[in-house]
Tab-separated table of C-alpha atoms and ligand atoms in Angstrom:
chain	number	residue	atom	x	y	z
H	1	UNK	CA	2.171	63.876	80.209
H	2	UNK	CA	-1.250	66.145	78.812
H	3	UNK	CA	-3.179	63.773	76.525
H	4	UNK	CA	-2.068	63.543	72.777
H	5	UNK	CA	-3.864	63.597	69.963
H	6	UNK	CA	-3.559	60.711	67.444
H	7	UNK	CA	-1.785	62.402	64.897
H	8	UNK	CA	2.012	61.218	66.030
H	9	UNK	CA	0.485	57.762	67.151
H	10	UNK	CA	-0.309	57.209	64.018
H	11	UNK	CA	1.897	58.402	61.938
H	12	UNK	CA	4.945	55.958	63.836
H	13	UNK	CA	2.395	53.295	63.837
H	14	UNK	CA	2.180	53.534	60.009
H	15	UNK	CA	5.673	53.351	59.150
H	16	UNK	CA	6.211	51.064	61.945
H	17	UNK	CA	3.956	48.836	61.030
H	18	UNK	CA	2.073	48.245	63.815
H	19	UNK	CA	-1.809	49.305	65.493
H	20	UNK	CA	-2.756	51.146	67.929
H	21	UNK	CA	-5.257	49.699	70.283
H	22	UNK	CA	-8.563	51.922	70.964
H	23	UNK	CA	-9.967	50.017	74.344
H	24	UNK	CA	-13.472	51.031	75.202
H	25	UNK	CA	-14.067	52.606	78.931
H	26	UNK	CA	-16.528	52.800	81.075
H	27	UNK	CA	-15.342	52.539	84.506
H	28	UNK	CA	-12.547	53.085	86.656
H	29	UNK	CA	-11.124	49.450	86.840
H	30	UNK	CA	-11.554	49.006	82.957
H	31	UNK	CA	-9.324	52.249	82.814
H	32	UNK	CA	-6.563	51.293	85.595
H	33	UNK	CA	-7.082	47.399	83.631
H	34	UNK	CA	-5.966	49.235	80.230
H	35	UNK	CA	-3.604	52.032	81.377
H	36	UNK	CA	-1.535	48.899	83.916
H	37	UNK	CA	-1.137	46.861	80.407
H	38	UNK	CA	-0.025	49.998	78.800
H	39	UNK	CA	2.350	51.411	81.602
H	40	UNK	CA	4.159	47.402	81.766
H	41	UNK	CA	4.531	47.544	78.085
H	42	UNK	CA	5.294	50.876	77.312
H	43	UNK	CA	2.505	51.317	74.683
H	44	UNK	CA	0.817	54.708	73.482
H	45	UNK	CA	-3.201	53.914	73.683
H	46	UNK	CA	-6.514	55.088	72.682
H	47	UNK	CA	-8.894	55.291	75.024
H	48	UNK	CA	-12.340	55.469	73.383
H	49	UNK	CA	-15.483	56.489	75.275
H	50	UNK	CA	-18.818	56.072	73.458
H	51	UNK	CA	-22.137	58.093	74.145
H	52	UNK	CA	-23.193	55.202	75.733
H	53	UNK	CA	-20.450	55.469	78.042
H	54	UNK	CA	-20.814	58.925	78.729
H	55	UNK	CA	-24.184	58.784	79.346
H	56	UNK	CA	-23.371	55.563	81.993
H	57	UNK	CA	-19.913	57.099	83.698
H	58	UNK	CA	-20.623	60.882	82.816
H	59	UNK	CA	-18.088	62.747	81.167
H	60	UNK	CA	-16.138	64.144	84.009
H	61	UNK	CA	-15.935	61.417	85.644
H	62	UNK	CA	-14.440	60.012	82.894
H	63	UNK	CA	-12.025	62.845	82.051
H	64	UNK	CA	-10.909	62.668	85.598
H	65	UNK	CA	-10.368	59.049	85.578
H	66	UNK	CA	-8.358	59.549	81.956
H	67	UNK	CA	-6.132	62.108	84.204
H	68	UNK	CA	-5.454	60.138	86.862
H	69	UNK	CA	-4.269	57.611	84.333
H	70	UNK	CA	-2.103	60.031	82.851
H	71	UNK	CA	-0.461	60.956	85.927
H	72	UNK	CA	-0.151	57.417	87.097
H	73	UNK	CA	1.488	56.502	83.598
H	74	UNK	CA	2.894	59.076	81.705
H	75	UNK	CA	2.264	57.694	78.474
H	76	UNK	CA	0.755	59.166	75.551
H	77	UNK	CA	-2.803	58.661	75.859
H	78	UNK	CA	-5.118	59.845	73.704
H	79	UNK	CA	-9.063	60.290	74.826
H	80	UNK	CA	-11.130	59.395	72.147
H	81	UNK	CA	-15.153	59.963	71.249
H	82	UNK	CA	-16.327	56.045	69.672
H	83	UNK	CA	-19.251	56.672	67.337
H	84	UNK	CA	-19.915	60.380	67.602
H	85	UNK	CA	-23.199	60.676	65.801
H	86	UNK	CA	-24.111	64.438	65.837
H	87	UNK	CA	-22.089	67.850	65.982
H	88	UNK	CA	-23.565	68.980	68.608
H	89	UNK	CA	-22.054	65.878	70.776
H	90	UNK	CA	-18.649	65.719	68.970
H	91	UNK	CA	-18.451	69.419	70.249
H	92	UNK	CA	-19.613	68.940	73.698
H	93	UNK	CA	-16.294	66.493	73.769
H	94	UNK	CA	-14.297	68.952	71.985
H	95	UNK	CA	-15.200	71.234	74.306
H	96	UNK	CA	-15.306	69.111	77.441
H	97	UNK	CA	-11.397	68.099	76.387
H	98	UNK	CA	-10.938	65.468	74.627
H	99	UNK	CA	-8.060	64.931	72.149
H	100	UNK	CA	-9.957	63.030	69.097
H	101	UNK	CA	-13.779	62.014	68.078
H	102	UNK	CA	-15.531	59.764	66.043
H	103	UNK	CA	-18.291	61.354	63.816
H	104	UNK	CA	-19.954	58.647	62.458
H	105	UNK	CA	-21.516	59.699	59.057
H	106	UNK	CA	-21.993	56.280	58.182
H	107	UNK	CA	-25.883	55.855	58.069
H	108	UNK	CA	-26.135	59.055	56.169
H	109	UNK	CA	-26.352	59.223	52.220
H	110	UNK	CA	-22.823	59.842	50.775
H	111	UNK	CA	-22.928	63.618	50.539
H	112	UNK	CA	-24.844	64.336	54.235
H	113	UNK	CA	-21.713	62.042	55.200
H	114	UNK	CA	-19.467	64.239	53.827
H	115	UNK	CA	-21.127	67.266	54.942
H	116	UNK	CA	-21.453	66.387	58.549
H	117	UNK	CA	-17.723	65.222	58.691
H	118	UNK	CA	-16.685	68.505	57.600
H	119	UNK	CA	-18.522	70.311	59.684
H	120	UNK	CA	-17.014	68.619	62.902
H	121	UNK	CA	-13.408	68.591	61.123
H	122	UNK	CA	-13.780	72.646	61.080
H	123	UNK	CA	-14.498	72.444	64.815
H	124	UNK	CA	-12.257	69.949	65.907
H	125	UNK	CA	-9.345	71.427	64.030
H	126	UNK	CA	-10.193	74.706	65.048
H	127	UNK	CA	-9.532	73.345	68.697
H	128	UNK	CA	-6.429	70.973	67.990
H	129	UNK	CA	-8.549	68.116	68.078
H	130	UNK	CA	-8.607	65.507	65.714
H	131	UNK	CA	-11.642	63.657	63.847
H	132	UNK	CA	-12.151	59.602	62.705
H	133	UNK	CA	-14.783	59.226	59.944
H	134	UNK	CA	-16.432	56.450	58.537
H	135	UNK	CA	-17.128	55.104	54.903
H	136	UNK	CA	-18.820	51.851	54.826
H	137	UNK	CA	-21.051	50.587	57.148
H	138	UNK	CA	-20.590	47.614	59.926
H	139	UNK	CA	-22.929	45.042	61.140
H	140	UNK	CA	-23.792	44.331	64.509
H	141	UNK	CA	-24.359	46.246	67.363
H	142	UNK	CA	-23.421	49.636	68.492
H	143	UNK	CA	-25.842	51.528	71.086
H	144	UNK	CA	-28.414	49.840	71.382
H	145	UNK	CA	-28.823	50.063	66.866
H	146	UNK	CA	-28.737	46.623	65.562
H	147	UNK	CA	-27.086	46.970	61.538
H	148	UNK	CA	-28.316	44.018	60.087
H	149	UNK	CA	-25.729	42.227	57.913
H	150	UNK	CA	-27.959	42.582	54.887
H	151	UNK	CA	-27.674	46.491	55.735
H	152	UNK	CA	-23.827	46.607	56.539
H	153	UNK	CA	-22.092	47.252	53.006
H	154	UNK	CA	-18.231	47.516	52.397
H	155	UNK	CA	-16.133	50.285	51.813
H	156	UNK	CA	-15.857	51.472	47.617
H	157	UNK	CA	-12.521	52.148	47.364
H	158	UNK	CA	-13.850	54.529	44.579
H	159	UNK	CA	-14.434	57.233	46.741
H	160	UNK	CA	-12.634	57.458	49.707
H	161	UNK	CA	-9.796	60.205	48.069
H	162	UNK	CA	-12.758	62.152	47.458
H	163	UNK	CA	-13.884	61.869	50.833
H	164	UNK	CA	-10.987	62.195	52.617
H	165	UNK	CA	-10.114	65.426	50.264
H	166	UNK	CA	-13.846	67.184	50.747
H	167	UNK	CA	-14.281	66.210	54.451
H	168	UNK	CA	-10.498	66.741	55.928
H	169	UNK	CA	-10.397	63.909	58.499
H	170	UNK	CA	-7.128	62.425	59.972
H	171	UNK	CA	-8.512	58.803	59.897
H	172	UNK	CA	-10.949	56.899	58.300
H	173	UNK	CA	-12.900	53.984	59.442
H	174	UNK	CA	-13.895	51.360	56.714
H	175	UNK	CA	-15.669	48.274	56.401
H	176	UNK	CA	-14.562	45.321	55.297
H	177	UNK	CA	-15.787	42.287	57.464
H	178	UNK	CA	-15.520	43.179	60.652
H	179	UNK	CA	-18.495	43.831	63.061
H	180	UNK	CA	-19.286	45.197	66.309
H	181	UNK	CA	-20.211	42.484	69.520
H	182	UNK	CA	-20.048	38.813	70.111
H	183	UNK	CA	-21.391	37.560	66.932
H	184	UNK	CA	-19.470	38.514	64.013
H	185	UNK	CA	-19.567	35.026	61.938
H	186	UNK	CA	-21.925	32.261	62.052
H	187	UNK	CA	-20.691	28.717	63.414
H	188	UNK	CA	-19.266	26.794	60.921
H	189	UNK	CA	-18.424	30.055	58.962
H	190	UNK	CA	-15.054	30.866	57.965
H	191	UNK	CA	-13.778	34.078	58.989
H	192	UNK	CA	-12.606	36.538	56.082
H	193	UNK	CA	-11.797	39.959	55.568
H	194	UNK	CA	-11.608	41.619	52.524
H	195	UNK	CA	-8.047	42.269	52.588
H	196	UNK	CA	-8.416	43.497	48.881
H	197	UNK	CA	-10.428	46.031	49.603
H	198	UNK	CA	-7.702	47.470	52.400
H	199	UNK	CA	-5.467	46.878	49.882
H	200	UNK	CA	-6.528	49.505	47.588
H	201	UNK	CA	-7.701	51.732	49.901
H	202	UNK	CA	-4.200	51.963	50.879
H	203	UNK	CA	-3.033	52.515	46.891
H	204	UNK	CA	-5.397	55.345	46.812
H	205	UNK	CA	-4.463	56.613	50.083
H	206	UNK	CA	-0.618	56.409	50.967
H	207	UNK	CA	0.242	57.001	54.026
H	208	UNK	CA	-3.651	57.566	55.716
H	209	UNK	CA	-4.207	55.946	58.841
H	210	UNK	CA	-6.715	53.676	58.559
H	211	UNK	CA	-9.060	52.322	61.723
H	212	UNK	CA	-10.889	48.934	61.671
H	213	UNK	CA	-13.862	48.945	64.300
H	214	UNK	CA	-15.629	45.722	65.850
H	215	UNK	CA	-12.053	43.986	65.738
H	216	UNK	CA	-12.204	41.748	69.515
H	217	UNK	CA	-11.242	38.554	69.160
H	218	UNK	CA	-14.053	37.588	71.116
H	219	UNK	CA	-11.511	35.535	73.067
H	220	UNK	CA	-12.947	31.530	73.096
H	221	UNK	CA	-10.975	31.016	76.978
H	222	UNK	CA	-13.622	33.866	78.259
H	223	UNK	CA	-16.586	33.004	76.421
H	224	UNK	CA	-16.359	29.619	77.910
H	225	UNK	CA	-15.614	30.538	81.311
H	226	UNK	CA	-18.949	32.408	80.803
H	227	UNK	CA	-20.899	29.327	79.632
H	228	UNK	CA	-18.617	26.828	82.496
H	229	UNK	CA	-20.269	29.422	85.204
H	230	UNK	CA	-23.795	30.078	84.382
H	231	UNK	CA	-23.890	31.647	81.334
H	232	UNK	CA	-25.582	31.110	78.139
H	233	UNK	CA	-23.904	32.349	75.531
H	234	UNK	CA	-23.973	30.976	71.877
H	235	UNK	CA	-21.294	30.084	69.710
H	236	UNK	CA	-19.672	33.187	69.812
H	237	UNK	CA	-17.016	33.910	66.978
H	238	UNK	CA	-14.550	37.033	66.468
H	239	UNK	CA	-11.623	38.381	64.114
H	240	UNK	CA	-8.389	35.944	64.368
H	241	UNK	CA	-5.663	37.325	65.523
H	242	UNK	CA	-3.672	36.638	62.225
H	243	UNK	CA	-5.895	38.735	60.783
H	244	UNK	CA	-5.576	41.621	62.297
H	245	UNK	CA	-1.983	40.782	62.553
H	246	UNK	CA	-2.003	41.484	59.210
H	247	UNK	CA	-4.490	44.634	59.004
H	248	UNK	CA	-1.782	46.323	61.532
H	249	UNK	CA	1.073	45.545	59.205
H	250	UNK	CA	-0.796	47.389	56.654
H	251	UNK	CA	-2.835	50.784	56.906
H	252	UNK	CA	-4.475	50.317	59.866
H	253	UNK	CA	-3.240	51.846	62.327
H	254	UNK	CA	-6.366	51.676	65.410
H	255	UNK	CA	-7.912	48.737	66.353
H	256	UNK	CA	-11.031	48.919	68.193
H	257	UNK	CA	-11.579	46.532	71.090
H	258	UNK	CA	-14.195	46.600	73.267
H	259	UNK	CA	-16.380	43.577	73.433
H	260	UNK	CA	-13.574	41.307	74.351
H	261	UNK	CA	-13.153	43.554	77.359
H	262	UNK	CA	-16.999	42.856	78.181
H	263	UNK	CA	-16.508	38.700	77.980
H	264	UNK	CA	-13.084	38.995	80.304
H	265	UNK	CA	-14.576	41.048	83.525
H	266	UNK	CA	-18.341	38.957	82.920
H	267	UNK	CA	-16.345	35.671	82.672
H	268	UNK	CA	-13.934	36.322	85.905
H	269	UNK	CA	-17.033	37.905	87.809
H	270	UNK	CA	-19.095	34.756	87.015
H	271	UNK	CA	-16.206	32.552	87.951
H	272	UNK	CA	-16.122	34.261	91.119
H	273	UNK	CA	-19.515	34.509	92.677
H	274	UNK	CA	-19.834	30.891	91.013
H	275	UNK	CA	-16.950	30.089	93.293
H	276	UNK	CA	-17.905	32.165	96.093
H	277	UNK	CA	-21.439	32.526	96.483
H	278	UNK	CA	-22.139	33.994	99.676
H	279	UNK	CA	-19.244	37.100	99.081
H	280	UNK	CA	-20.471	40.799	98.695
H	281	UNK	CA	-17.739	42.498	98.661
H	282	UNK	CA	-17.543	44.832	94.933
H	283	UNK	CA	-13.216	44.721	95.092
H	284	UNK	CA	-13.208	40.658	95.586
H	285	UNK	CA	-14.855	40.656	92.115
H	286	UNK	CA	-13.907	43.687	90.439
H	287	UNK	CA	-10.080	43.430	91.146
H	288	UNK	CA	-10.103	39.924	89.232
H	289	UNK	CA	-12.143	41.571	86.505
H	290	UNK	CA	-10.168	44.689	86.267
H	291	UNK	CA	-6.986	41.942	86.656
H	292	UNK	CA	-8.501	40.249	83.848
H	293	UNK	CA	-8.787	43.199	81.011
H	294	UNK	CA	-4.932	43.800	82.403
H	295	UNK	CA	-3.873	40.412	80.995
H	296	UNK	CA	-6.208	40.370	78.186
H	297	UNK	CA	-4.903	43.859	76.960
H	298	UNK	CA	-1.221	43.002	77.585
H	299	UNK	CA	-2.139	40.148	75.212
H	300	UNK	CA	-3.807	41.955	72.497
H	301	UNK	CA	-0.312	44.643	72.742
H	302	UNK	CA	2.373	42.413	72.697
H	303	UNK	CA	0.465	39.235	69.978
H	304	UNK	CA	-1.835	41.170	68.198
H	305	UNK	CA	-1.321	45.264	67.819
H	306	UNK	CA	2.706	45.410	68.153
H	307	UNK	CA	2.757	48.449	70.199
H	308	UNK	CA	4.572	47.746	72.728
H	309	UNK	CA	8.057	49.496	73.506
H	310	UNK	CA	6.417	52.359	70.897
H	311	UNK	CA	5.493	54.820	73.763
C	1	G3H	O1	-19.134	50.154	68.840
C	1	G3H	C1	-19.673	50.222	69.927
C	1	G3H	C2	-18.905	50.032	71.174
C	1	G3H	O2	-18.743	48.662	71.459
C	1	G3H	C3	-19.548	50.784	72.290
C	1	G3H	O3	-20.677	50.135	72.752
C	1	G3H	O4	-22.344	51.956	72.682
C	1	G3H	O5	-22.728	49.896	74.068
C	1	G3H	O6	-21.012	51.587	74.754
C	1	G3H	P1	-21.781	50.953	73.623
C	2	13P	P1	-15.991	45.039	69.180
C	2	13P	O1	-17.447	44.870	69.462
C	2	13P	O2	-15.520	44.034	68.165
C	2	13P	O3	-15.144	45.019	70.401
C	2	13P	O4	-15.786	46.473	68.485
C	2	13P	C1	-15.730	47.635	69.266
C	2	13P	C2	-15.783	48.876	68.456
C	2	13P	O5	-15.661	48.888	67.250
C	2	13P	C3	-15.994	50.133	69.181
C	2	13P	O6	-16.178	51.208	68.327
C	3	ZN	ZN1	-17.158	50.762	66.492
């Protein structure tokens, strides 16, 4: 099967009630981790490269990998650019085939927002690809730009008709508690989304897919296999699963995941060479790693996103 676009994905997921999960990639065994999960389960997926990615894999070495996927599958798969900050790289992807991108307007005022969204939105739909936007802005970490939280600000329900209507996107990326890495809430914290805000996002928006970003679990069974083999890592808290449980029963309809990818291969990796220090070997460690995002993805499908059986 060619690769999709999201438009279908989303529009089942939707009425289905159910997410889409957008895994992160950067290498071959996170893609063959991912794609495995997906194939067992029959799920469609997302799989999101960021500039940070590209720059690390390079793009066709990534599109290649994405096809060989494709073959190996036949699923719908749709190749997605995570956090495309300028036109001139959202095109480079359009043009360098891939199905969906990301402009991320977010750190712009309101109207430059608007007016960089609809410039890729011409592009991309001029080349039957789609586009994500963003209203809102997230905390934490995404390449290398550290958004503190006192410069992360939730999504105004106010104005995302008007966005969606001036810009033209087919998604839209909010913020409303969620945050990118490790570190989303401080110990002793308690987790919360504001599920009110989704809420009437969703009243002013029927039927919109919605995306949540910085939504890993940050899975407590890796992070301390990390700590139990060397590592240092502090108290490291993510999104519960109920809650996102709950954001997939409602208008979201892609779920971002990538740092909970990072914790399972650097956990099983540690685990190994802690185990067996004098191997060398890069496939002893990176089959158990790439074995790792397998199980961890197969988790996130069948507990968390509800795709599975929705290919
Ligand atoms: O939101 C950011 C993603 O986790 C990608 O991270 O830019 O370090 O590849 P990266
Ligand atoms: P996490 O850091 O929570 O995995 O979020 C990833 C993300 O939003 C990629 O765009
Ligand atoms: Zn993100």
């Amino acid at each position: 099967m060619p690769l999709v676009t999201t438009k279908d994905m989303f529009k089942k997921a939707y009425e289905g009630g159910y997410a889409i999960g957008a895994f992160n990639v950067n290498n071959m065994e996170i893609i063959q981790g991912i794609t495995e999960a997906g194939k067992e389960l029959n799920s469609p997926l997302i799989l999101q490269v960021s500039s940070g990615a590209r720059k690390y894999a390079n793009h066709t070495y990534l599109i290649k990998l994405v096809e060989a996927a494709l073959l190996e599958t036949d699923l719908p798969i749709a190749l997605h650019l995570d956090h495309g900050d300028t036109f001139e790289l959202c095109k480079s992807c359009i043009d360098g085939g891939f199905s969906s991108v990301m402009i991320d307007g977010s750190h712009h005022s309101y109207d430059d927002n608007i007016k960089l969204t609809r410039q890729v939105v011409e592009y991309a739909h001029a080349n039957g690809v789609v586009v994500e936007a963003e209203l809102g802005r997230l905390a934490g970490i995404e390449d290398a730009v550290d958004v503190s939280a006192e410069d992360a600000s939730y999504t105004d329900p106010a104005q995302v008709q008007d966005f969606v209507e001036r810009t033209g996107c087919d998604s839209l990326a909010i913020a409303i508690g969620t945050s990118h890495g490790a570190y989303k809430f401080k110990p002793g914290q308690n987790p919360q989304l504001r599920f009110d805000i989704l809420e009437q996002i969703e009243t002013r928006l029927p039927g919109f897919p919605i995306v949540l970003h910085g939504a890993s679990s940050v899975i407590p069974e890796y992070v301390k296999m990390i700590n139990d083999n060397g590592g240092a890592m502090p108290d490291a808290i993510g999104i519960p699963e109920a809650m996102l449980r709950k954001a997939a029963s409602m208008a979201v309809c892609k779920i971002n995941i990538d740092s909970d990818i990072r914790l399972a291969m650097t956990g099983v990796i540690r685990k190994y060479f802690n185990e067996n220090p004098s191997h060398f070997d890069p496939r002893q460690y990176l089959g158990p790693a790439r074995t790792a995002v397998k199980s961890m993805v197969a988790h996130k499908i069948t507990e968390v996103l509800g795709s599975n059986g929705k290919a």
